[in-house]
Short mmCIF file of C-alpha atoms in Angstrom, two decimals:
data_model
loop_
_atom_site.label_atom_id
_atom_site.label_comp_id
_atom_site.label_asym_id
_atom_site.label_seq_id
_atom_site.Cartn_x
_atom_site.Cartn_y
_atom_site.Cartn_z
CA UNK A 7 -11.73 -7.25 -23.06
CA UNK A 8 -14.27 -7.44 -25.78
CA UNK A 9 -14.96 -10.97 -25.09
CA UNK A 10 -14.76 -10.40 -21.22
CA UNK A 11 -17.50 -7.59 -21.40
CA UNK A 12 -19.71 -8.90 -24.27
CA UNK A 13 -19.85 -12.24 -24.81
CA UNK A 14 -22.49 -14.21 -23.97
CA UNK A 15 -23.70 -10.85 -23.32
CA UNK A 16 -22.99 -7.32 -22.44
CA UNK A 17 -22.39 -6.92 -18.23
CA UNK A 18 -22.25 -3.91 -16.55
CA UNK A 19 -23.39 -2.39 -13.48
CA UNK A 20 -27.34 -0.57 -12.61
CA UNK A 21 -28.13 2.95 -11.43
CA UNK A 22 -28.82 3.24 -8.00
CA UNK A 23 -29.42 6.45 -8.54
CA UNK A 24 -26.61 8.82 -9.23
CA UNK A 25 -27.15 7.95 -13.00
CA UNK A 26 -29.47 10.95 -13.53
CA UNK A 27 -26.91 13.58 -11.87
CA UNK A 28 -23.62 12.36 -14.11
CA UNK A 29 -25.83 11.70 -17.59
CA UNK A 30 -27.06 15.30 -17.40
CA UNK A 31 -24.06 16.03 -18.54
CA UNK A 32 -25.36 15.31 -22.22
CA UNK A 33 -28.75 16.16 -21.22
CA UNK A 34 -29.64 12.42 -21.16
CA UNK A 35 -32.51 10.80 -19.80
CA UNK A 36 -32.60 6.84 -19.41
CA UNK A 37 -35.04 4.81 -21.33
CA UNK A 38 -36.46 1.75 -19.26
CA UNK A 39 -38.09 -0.93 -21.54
CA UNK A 40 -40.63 -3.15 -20.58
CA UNK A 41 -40.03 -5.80 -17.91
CA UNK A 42 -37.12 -4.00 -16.41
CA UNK A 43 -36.64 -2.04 -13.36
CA UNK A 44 -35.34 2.10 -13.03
CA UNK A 45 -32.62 1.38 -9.84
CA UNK A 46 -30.75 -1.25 -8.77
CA UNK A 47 -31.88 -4.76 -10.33
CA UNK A 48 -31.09 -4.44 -14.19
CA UNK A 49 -28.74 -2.86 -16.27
CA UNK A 50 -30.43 0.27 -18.37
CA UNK A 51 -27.92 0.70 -21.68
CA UNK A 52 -30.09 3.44 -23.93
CA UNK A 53 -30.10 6.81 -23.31
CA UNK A 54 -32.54 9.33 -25.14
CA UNK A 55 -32.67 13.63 -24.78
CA UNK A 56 -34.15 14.58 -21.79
CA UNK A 57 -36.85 17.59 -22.50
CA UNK A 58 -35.28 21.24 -23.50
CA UNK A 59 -34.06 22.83 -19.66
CA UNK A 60 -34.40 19.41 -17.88
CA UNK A 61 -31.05 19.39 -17.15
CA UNK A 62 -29.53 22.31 -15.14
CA UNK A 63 -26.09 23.01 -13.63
CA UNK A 64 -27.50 22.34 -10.14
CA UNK A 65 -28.38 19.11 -11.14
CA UNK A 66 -25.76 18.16 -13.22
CA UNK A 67 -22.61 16.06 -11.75
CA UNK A 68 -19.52 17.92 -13.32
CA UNK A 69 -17.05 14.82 -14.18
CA UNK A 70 -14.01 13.89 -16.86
CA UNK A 71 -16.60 11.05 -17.63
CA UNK A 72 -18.68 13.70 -19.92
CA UNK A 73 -15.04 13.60 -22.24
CA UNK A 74 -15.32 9.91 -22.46
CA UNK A 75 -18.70 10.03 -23.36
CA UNK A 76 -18.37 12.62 -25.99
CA UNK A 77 -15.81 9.91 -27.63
CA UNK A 78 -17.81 7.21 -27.17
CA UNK A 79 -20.72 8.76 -28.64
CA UNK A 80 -20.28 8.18 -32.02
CA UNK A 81 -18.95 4.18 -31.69
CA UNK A 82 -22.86 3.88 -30.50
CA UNK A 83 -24.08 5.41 -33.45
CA UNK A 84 -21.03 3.33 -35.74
CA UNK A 85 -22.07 -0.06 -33.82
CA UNK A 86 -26.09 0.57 -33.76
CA UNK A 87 -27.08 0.77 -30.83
CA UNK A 88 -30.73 2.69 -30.36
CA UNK A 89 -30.75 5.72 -28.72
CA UNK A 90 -29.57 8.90 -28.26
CA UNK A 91 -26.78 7.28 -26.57
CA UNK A 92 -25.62 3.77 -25.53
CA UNK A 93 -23.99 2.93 -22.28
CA UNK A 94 -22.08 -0.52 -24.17
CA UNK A 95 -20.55 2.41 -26.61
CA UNK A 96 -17.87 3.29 -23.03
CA UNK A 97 -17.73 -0.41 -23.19
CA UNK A 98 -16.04 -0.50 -26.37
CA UNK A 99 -14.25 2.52 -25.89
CA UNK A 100 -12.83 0.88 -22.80
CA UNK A 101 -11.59 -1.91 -24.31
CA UNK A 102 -9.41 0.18 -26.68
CA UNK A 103 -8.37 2.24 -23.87
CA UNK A 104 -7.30 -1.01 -22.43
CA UNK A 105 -5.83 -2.08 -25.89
CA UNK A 106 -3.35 1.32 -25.71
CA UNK A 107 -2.86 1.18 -22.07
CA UNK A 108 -1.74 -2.57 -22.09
CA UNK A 109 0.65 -1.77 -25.24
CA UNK A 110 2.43 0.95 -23.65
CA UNK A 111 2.69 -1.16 -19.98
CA UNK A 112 4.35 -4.16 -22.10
CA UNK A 113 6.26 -1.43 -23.48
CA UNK A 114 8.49 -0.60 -20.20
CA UNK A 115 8.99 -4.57 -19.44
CA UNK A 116 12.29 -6.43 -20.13
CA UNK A 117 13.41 -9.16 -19.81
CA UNK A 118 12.10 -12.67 -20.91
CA UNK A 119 9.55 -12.85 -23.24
CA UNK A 120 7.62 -15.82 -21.21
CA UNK A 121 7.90 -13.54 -17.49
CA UNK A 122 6.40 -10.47 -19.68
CA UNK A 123 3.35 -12.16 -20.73
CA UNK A 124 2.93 -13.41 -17.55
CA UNK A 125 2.82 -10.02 -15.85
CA UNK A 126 0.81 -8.68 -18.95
CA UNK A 127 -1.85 -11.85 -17.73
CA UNK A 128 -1.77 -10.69 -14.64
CA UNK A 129 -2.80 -7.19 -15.48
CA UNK A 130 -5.76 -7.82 -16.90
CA UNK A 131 -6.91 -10.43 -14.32
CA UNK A 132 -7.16 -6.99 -12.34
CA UNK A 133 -8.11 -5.08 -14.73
CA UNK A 134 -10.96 -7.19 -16.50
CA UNK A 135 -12.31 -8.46 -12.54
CA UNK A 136 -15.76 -7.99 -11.92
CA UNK A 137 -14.87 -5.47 -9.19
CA UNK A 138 -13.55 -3.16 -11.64
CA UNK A 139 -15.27 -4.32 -15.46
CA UNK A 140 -18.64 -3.53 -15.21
CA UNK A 141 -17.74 0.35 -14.80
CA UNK A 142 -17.30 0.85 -17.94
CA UNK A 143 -20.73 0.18 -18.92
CA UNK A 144 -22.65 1.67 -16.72
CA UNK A 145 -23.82 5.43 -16.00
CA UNK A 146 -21.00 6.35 -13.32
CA UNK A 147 -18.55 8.38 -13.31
CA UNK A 148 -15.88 5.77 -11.20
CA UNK A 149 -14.70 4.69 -15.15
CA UNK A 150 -13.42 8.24 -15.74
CA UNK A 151 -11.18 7.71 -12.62
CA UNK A 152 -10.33 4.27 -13.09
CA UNK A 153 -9.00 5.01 -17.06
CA UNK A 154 -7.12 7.67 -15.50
CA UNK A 155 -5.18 5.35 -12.67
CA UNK A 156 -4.51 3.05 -15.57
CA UNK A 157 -2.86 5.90 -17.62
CA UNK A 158 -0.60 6.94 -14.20
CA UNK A 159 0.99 3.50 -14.03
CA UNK A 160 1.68 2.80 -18.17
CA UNK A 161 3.06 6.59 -18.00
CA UNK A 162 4.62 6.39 -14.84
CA UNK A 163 6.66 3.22 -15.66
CA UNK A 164 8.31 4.62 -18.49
CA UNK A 165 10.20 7.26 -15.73
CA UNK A 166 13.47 4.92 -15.93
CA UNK A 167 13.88 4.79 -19.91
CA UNK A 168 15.15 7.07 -22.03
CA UNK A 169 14.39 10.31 -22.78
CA UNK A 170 11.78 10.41 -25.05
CA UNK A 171 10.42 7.67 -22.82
CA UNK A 172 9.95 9.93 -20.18
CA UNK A 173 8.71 12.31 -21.75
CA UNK A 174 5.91 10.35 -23.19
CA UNK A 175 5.59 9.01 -19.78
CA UNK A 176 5.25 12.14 -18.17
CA UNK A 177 2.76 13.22 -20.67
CA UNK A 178 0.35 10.22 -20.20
CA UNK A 179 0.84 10.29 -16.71
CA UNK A 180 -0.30 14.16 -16.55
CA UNK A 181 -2.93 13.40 -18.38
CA UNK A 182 -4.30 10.21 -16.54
CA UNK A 183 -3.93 11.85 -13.09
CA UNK A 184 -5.94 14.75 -14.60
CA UNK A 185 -8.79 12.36 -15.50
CA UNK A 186 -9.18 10.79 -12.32
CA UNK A 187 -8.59 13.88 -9.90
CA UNK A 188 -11.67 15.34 -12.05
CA UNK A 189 -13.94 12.33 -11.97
CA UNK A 190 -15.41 12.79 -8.76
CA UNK A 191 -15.08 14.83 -5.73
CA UNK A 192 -13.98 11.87 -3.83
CA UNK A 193 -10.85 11.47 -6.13
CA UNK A 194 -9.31 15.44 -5.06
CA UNK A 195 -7.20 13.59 -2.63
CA UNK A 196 -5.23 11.36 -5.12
CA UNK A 197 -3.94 14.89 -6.00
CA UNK A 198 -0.95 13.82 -2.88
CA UNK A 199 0.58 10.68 -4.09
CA UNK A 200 0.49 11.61 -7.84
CA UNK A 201 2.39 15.09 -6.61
CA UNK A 202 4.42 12.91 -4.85
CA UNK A 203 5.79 10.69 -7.22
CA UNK A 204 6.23 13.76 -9.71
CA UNK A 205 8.65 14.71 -6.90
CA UNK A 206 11.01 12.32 -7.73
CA UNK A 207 11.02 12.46 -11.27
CA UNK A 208 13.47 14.09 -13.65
CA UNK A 209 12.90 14.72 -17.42
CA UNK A 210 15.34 16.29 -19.76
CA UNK A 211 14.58 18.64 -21.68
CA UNK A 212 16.07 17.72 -24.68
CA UNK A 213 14.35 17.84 -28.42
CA UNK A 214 11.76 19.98 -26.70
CA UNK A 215 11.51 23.77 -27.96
CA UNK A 216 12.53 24.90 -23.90
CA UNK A 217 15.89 21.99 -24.87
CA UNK A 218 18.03 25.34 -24.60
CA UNK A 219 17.51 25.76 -20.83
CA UNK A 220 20.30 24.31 -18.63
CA UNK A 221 20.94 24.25 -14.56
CA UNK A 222 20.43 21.90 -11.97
CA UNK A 223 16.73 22.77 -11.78
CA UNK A 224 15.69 21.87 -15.99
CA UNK A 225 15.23 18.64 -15.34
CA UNK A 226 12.43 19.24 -12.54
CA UNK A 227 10.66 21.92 -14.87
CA UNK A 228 8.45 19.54 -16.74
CA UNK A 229 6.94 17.48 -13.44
CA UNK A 230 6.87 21.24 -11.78
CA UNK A 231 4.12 22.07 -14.89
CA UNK A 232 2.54 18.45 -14.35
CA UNK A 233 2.20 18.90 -10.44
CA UNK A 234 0.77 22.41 -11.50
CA UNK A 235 -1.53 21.21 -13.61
CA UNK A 236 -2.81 18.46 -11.07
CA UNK A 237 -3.42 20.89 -8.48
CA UNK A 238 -5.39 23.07 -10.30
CA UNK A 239 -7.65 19.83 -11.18
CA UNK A 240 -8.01 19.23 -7.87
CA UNK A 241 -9.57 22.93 -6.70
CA UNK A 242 -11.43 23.15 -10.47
CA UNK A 243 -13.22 19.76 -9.31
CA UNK A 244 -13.99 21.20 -5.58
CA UNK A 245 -15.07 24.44 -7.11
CA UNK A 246 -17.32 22.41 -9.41
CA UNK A 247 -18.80 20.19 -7.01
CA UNK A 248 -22.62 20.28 -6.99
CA UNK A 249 -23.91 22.59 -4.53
CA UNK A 250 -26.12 19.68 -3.26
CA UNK A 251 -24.02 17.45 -2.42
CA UNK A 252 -21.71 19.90 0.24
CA UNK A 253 -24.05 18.86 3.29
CA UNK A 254 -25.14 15.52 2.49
CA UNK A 255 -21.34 13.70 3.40
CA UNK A 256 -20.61 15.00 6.50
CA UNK A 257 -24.10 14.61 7.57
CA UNK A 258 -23.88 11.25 6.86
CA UNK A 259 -20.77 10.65 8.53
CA UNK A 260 -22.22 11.76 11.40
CA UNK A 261 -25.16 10.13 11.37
CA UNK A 262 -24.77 6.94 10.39
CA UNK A 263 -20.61 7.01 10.66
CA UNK A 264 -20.15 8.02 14.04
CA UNK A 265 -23.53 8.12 15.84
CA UNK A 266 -24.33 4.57 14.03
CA UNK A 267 -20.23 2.77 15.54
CA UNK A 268 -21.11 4.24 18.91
CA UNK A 269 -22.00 1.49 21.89
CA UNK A 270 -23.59 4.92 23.45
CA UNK A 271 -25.30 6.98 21.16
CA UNK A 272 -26.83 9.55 23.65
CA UNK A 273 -23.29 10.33 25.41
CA UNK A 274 -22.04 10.43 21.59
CA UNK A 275 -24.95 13.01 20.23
CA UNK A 276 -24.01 15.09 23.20
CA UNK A 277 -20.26 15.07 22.53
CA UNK A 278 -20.98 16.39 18.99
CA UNK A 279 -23.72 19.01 20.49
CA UNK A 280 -26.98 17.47 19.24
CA UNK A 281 -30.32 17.24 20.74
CA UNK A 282 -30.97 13.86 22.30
CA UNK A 283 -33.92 13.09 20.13
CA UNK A 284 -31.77 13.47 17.00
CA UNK A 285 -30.43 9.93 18.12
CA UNK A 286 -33.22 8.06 16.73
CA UNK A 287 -31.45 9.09 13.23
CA UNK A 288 -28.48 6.75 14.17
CA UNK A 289 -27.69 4.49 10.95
CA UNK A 290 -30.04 6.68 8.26
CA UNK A 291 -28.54 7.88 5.23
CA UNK A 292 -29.57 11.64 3.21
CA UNK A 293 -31.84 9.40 0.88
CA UNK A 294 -33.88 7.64 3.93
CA UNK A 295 -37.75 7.78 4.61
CA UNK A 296 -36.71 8.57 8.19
CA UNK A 297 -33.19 10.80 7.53
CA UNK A 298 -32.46 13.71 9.74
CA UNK A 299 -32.43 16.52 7.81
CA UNK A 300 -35.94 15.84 7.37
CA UNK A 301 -36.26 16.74 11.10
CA UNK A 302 -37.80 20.25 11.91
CA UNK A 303 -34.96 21.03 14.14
CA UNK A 304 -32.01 20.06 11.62
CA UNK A 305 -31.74 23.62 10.74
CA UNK A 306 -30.51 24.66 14.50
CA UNK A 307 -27.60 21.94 14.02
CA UNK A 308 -26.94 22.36 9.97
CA UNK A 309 -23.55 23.95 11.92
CA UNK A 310 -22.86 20.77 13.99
CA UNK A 311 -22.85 19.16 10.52
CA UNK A 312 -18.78 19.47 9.83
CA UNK A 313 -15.27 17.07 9.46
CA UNK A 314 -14.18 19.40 11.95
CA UNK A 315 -16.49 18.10 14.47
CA UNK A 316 -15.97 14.87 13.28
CA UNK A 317 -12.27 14.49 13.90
CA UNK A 318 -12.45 16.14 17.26
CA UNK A 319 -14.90 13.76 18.07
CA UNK A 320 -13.34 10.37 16.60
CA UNK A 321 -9.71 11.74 17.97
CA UNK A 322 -11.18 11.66 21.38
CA UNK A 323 -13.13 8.44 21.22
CA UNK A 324 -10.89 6.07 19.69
CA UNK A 325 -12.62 3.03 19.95
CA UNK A 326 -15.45 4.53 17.72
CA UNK A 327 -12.74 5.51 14.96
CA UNK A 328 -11.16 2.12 15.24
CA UNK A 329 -15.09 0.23 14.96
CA UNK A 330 -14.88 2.68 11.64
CA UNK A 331 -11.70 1.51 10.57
CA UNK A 332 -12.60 -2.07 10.83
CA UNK A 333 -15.94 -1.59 9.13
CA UNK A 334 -14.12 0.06 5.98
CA UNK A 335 -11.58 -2.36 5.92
CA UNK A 336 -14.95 -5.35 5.53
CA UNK A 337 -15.84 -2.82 2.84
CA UNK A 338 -12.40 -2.87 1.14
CA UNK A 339 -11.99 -6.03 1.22
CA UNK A 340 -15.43 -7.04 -0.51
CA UNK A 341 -13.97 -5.39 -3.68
CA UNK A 342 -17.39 -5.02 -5.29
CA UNK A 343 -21.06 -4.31 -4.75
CA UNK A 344 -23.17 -6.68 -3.83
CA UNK A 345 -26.37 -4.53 -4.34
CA UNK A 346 -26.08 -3.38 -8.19
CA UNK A 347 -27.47 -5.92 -10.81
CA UNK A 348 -25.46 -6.69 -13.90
CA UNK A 349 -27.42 -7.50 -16.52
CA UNK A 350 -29.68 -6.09 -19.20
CA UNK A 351 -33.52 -7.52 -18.40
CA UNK A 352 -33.61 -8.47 -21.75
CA UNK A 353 -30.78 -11.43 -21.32
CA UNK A 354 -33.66 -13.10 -19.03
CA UNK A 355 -31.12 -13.36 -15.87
CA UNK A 356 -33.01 -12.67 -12.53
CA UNK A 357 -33.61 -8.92 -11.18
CA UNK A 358 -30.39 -7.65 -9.29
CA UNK A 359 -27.97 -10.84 -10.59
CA UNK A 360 -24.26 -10.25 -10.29
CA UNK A 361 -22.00 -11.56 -12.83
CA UNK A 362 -19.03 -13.05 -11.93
CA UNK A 363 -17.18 -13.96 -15.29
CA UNK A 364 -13.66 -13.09 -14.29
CA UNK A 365 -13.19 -12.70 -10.41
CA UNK A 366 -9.75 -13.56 -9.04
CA UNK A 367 -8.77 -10.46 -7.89
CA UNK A 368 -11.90 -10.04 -6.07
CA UNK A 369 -12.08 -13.63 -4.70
CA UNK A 370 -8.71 -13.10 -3.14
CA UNK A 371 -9.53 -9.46 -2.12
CA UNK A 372 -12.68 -11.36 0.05
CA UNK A 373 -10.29 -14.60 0.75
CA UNK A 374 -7.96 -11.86 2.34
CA UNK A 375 -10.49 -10.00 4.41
CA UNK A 376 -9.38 -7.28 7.06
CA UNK A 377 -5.70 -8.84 6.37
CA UNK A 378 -5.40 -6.84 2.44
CA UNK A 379 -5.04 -3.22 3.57
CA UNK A 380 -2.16 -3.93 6.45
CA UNK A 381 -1.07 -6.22 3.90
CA UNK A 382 -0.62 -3.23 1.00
CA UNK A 383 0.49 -0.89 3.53
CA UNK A 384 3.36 -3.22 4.12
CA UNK A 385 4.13 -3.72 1.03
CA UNK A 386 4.40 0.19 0.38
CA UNK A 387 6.87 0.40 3.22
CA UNK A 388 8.66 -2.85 1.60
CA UNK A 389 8.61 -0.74 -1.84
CA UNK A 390 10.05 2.66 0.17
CA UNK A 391 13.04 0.73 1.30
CA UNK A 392 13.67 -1.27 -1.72
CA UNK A 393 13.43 1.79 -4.24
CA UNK A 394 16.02 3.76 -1.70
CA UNK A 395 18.26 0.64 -1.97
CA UNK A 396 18.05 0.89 -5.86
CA UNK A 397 21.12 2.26 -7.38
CA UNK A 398 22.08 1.43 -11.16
CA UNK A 399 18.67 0.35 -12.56
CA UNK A 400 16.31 3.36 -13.06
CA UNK A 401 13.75 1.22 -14.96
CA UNK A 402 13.34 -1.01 -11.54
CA UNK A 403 13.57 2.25 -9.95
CA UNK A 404 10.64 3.86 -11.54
CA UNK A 405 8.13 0.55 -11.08
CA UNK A 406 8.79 0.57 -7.65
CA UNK A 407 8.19 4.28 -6.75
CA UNK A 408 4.76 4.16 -8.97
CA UNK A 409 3.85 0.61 -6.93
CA UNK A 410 4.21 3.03 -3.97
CA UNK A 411 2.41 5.59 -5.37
CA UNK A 412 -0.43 3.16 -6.13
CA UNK A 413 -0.41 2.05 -2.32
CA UNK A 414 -0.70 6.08 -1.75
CA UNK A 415 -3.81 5.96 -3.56
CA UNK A 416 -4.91 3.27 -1.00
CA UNK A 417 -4.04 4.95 1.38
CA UNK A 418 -5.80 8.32 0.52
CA UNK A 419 -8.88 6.94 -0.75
CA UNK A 420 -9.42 4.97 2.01
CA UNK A 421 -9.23 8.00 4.46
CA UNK A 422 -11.13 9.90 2.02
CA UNK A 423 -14.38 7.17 1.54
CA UNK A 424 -14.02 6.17 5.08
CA UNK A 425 -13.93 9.11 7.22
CA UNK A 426 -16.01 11.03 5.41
CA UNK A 427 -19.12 9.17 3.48
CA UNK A 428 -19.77 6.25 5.66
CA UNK A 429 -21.95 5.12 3.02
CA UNK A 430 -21.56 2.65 0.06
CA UNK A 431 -17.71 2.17 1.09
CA UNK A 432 -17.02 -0.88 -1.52
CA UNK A 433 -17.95 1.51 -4.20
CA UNK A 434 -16.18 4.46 -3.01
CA UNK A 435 -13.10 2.50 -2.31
CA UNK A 436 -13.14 1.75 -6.04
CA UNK A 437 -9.87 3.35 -6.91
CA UNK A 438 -8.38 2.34 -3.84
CA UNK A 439 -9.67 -1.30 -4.64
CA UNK A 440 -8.62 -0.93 -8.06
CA UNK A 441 -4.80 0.50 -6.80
CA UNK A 442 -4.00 -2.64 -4.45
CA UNK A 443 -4.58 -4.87 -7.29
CA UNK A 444 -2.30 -2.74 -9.66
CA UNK A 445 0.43 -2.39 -6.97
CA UNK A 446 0.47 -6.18 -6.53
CA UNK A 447 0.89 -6.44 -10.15
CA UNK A 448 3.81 -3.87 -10.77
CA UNK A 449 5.75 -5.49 -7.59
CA UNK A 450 6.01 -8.61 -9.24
CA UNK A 451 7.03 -6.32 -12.79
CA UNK A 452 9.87 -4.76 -10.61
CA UNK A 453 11.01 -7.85 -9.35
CA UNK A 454 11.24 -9.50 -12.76
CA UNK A 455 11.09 -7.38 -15.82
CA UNK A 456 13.93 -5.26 -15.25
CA UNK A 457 17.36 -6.63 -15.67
CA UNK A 458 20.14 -3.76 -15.98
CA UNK A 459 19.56 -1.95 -18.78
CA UNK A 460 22.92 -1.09 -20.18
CA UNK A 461 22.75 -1.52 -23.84
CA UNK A 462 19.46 0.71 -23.39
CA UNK A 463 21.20 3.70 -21.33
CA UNK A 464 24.75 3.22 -23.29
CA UNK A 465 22.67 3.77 -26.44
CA UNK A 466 19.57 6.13 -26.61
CA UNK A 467 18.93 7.90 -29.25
CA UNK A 468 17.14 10.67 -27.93
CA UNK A 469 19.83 12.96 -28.35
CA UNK A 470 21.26 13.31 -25.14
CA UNK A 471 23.78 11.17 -25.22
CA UNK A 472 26.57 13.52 -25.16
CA UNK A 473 25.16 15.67 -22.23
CA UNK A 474 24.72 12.35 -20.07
CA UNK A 475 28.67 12.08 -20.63
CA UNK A 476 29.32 15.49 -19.31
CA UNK A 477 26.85 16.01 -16.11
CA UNK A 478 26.92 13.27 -13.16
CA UNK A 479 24.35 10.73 -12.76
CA UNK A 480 22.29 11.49 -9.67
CA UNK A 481 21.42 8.55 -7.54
CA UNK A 482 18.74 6.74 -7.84
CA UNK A 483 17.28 6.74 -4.14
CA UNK A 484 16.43 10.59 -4.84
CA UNK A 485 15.66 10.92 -8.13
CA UNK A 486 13.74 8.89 -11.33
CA UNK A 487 15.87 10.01 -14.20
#
């Protein structure tokens, strides 16, 4: 990952202008040095302090990306870079997330030694891809959520091993669901298929100081305090969400969502109780020269501007919601921005160049088109029916349910980014994106990295081995565990 991010030289991905919002977290202020451009074209690495009180709670983005800059802090200051703080430092504290993450992944596969590595390639052909690489070095907060996804699967996948094994599983898995619900706003709905999954999932108690506690319902207390836990990262991230930003998405949607699919944009303003002369807004973003709340009237409809009124309307007019389907499955499909330079002015590539170093995941994510997301949505109902058929091999058991998970966080992103921003899809549909490409990768784990494991469950030695002996072995189709 080193090599994939740095050499020739470092790639990531340019503000286009949410940098401000998440770096006043650490009351950082970008430096621009000569020959380069603020927003959009180049890649702006060095951060200095802003000036004492620039940065405020109302305009500060509240994200889990302010932890992983705290850590990467001081590998800027170890490796040199100028500044008060260096973008490439998340590089390289990415690529020994990815280091850990990739140990404990190999860690759950059996099997033969050849088939592993194999899968192992495949991960990182997803994982390193342009659509999902240049995150890491750049001043979003999309790498927050995508560490966390990666820490879900390595954790989750460790749900059919032995005790301690799920345990640590759980753990990680708490934690890296935890990371990504709080990385954005956007990401509160992954909050449904990480509960999910938890539903399934049963982790003795034993060696643990609460090992004393017995019953049917012990096993479900741990992923009870994990679903807990994810919930209340899901309202904490609502309840922190920048007071700014509440109007601008569903205005948005509206505007250049709904009024901007519609082959009758008067009848459509009218529907959702505009003014006729707000139709001239059709297709204009917040950020516009010419965007509606800019309009003396907006005011009088600020109330028009809700999801409620949106799903009436699209449930109503289903040809519009379908035209809005099909547009964010183009934007799905192009797995990656084609708007946000990648390079550094100083490397002397050309203003807004995209770097394409590793790409296969992306290339077939294009190659597939409006085909990928029925295609993942029927591989989750494959992986439904083929984890309910699973019966004596908990390890296979556990990849499958956290493939399906993954295509749940498809699935909810997808709704999320689609139906309610309407703008910049490819990069909202980043985790969803990034999830396809994982699930693809953990089917083809399932299907050959987990022979029975008998010497494995005949001989843990977590210390459970005599209560395994005494209480049945639930099966498989309703339970991990």
């Amino acid at each position: 990952m080193v090599v994939r991010l740095f050499i020739p030289g470092p790639i990531g991905m340019a503000d286009n202008g949410d940098g401000p919002s998440r770096m006043c977290g650490l009351n950082l202020i970008v430096h621009i040095p000569k020959g380069s451009i603020r927003w959009f074209k180049f890649l702006n690495p060095r951060y200095d302090y802003g000036p004492h009180g620039a940065c405020t709670s109302a305009n500060t983005y509240t994200s889990s990306e302010q932890l992983l800059m705290h850590i990467a802090k001081p590998l800027g200051h170890l490796w040199g870079y100028p500044g008060a703080f260096d973008l490439r430092a998340l590089g390289l504290l990415f690529c020994v997330i990815v280091a850990f993450v990739f140990m404990v992944f190999a860690a759950a596969l059996r099997g033969h030694l050849i088939v592993r590595l194999l899968i192992c390639v495949a991960l990182f052909v997803v994982v390193g891809d342009t659509a999902f690489a240049g995150y890491s070095i750049s001043p979003y907060s999309e790498l927050a959520g995508l560490v966390g996804i990666l820490f879900v699967t390595a954790g989750a996948m460790h749900f059919g091993g032995s005790t301690r094994a799920k345990q640590g599983g759980l753990l990680l898995f708490t934690a890296g669901a935890v990371l990504a619900i709080t990385s954005k706003t956007q990401a509160v709905t992954l909050v449904v298929p990480f509960a999910a999954l938890l539903l399934l999932v049963r982790v003795p108690l034993s060696g643990l100081p609460l090992s004393r506690l017995r019953g049917r319902f012990a096993p479900r207390l741990l992923p009870a305090v994990a679903v807990l836990l994810i919930g209340v990262s899901g309202v904490f991230t609502m309840q922190t969400q920048m007071k700014a930003f509440e109007p601008i998405n569903r205005t948005e949607m509206i505007f250049d969502g709904v009024l901007g699919h519609s082959s009758d944009p008067s009848q459509t303003a009218k529907d959702l109780g505009l003014p006729q002369h707000f139709v001239q807004y059709k297709g204009y973003d917040w950020w516009a020269a010419h965007a509606p709340e800019k309009d003396p009237q907006f005011s009088e409809i600020a109330n028009k501007m809700t999801y409620g009124n949106i799903a009436g309307y699209l449930v109503e007019h289903p040809g519009v919601a379908t035209s809005i389907t099909l547009g964010g499955m183009d934007a799905f499909a192009a797995a990656h921005p084609d708007y946000l330079g990648s390079y550094p002015a100083t490397t002397g590539h050309p203003a807004g160049t995209l770097e394409s170093r590793l790409a296969l995941y992306s290339d077939f994510s294009r190659a597939s088109g409006r085909a990928l997301i029925p295609g993942l949505l029927a591989l989750g109902v494959f992986g439904f029916f083929w984890y309910r058929r699973l019966r004596d091999n908990p390890r296979r058991a556990a990849f499958v349910a956290v493939m399906v998970c993954m295509i749940g966080v498809v699935v909810a992103q997808f709704a999320s980014a689609v139906y309610g921003e309407a703008i910049e899809d490819t990069k909202h549909l980043v985790y969803g994106v990034f999830a396809g490409g994982l699930a693809i990768v953990l089917t083809a784990a399932a299907a050959f990295c987990c022979p029975p494991d008998t010497e494995e469950r005949s001989g843990e030695r977590s210390g459970d081995r005599h209560a395994r002996h005494k209480a049945p072995v639930p099966r498989v189709a309703d339970t991990i565990g």
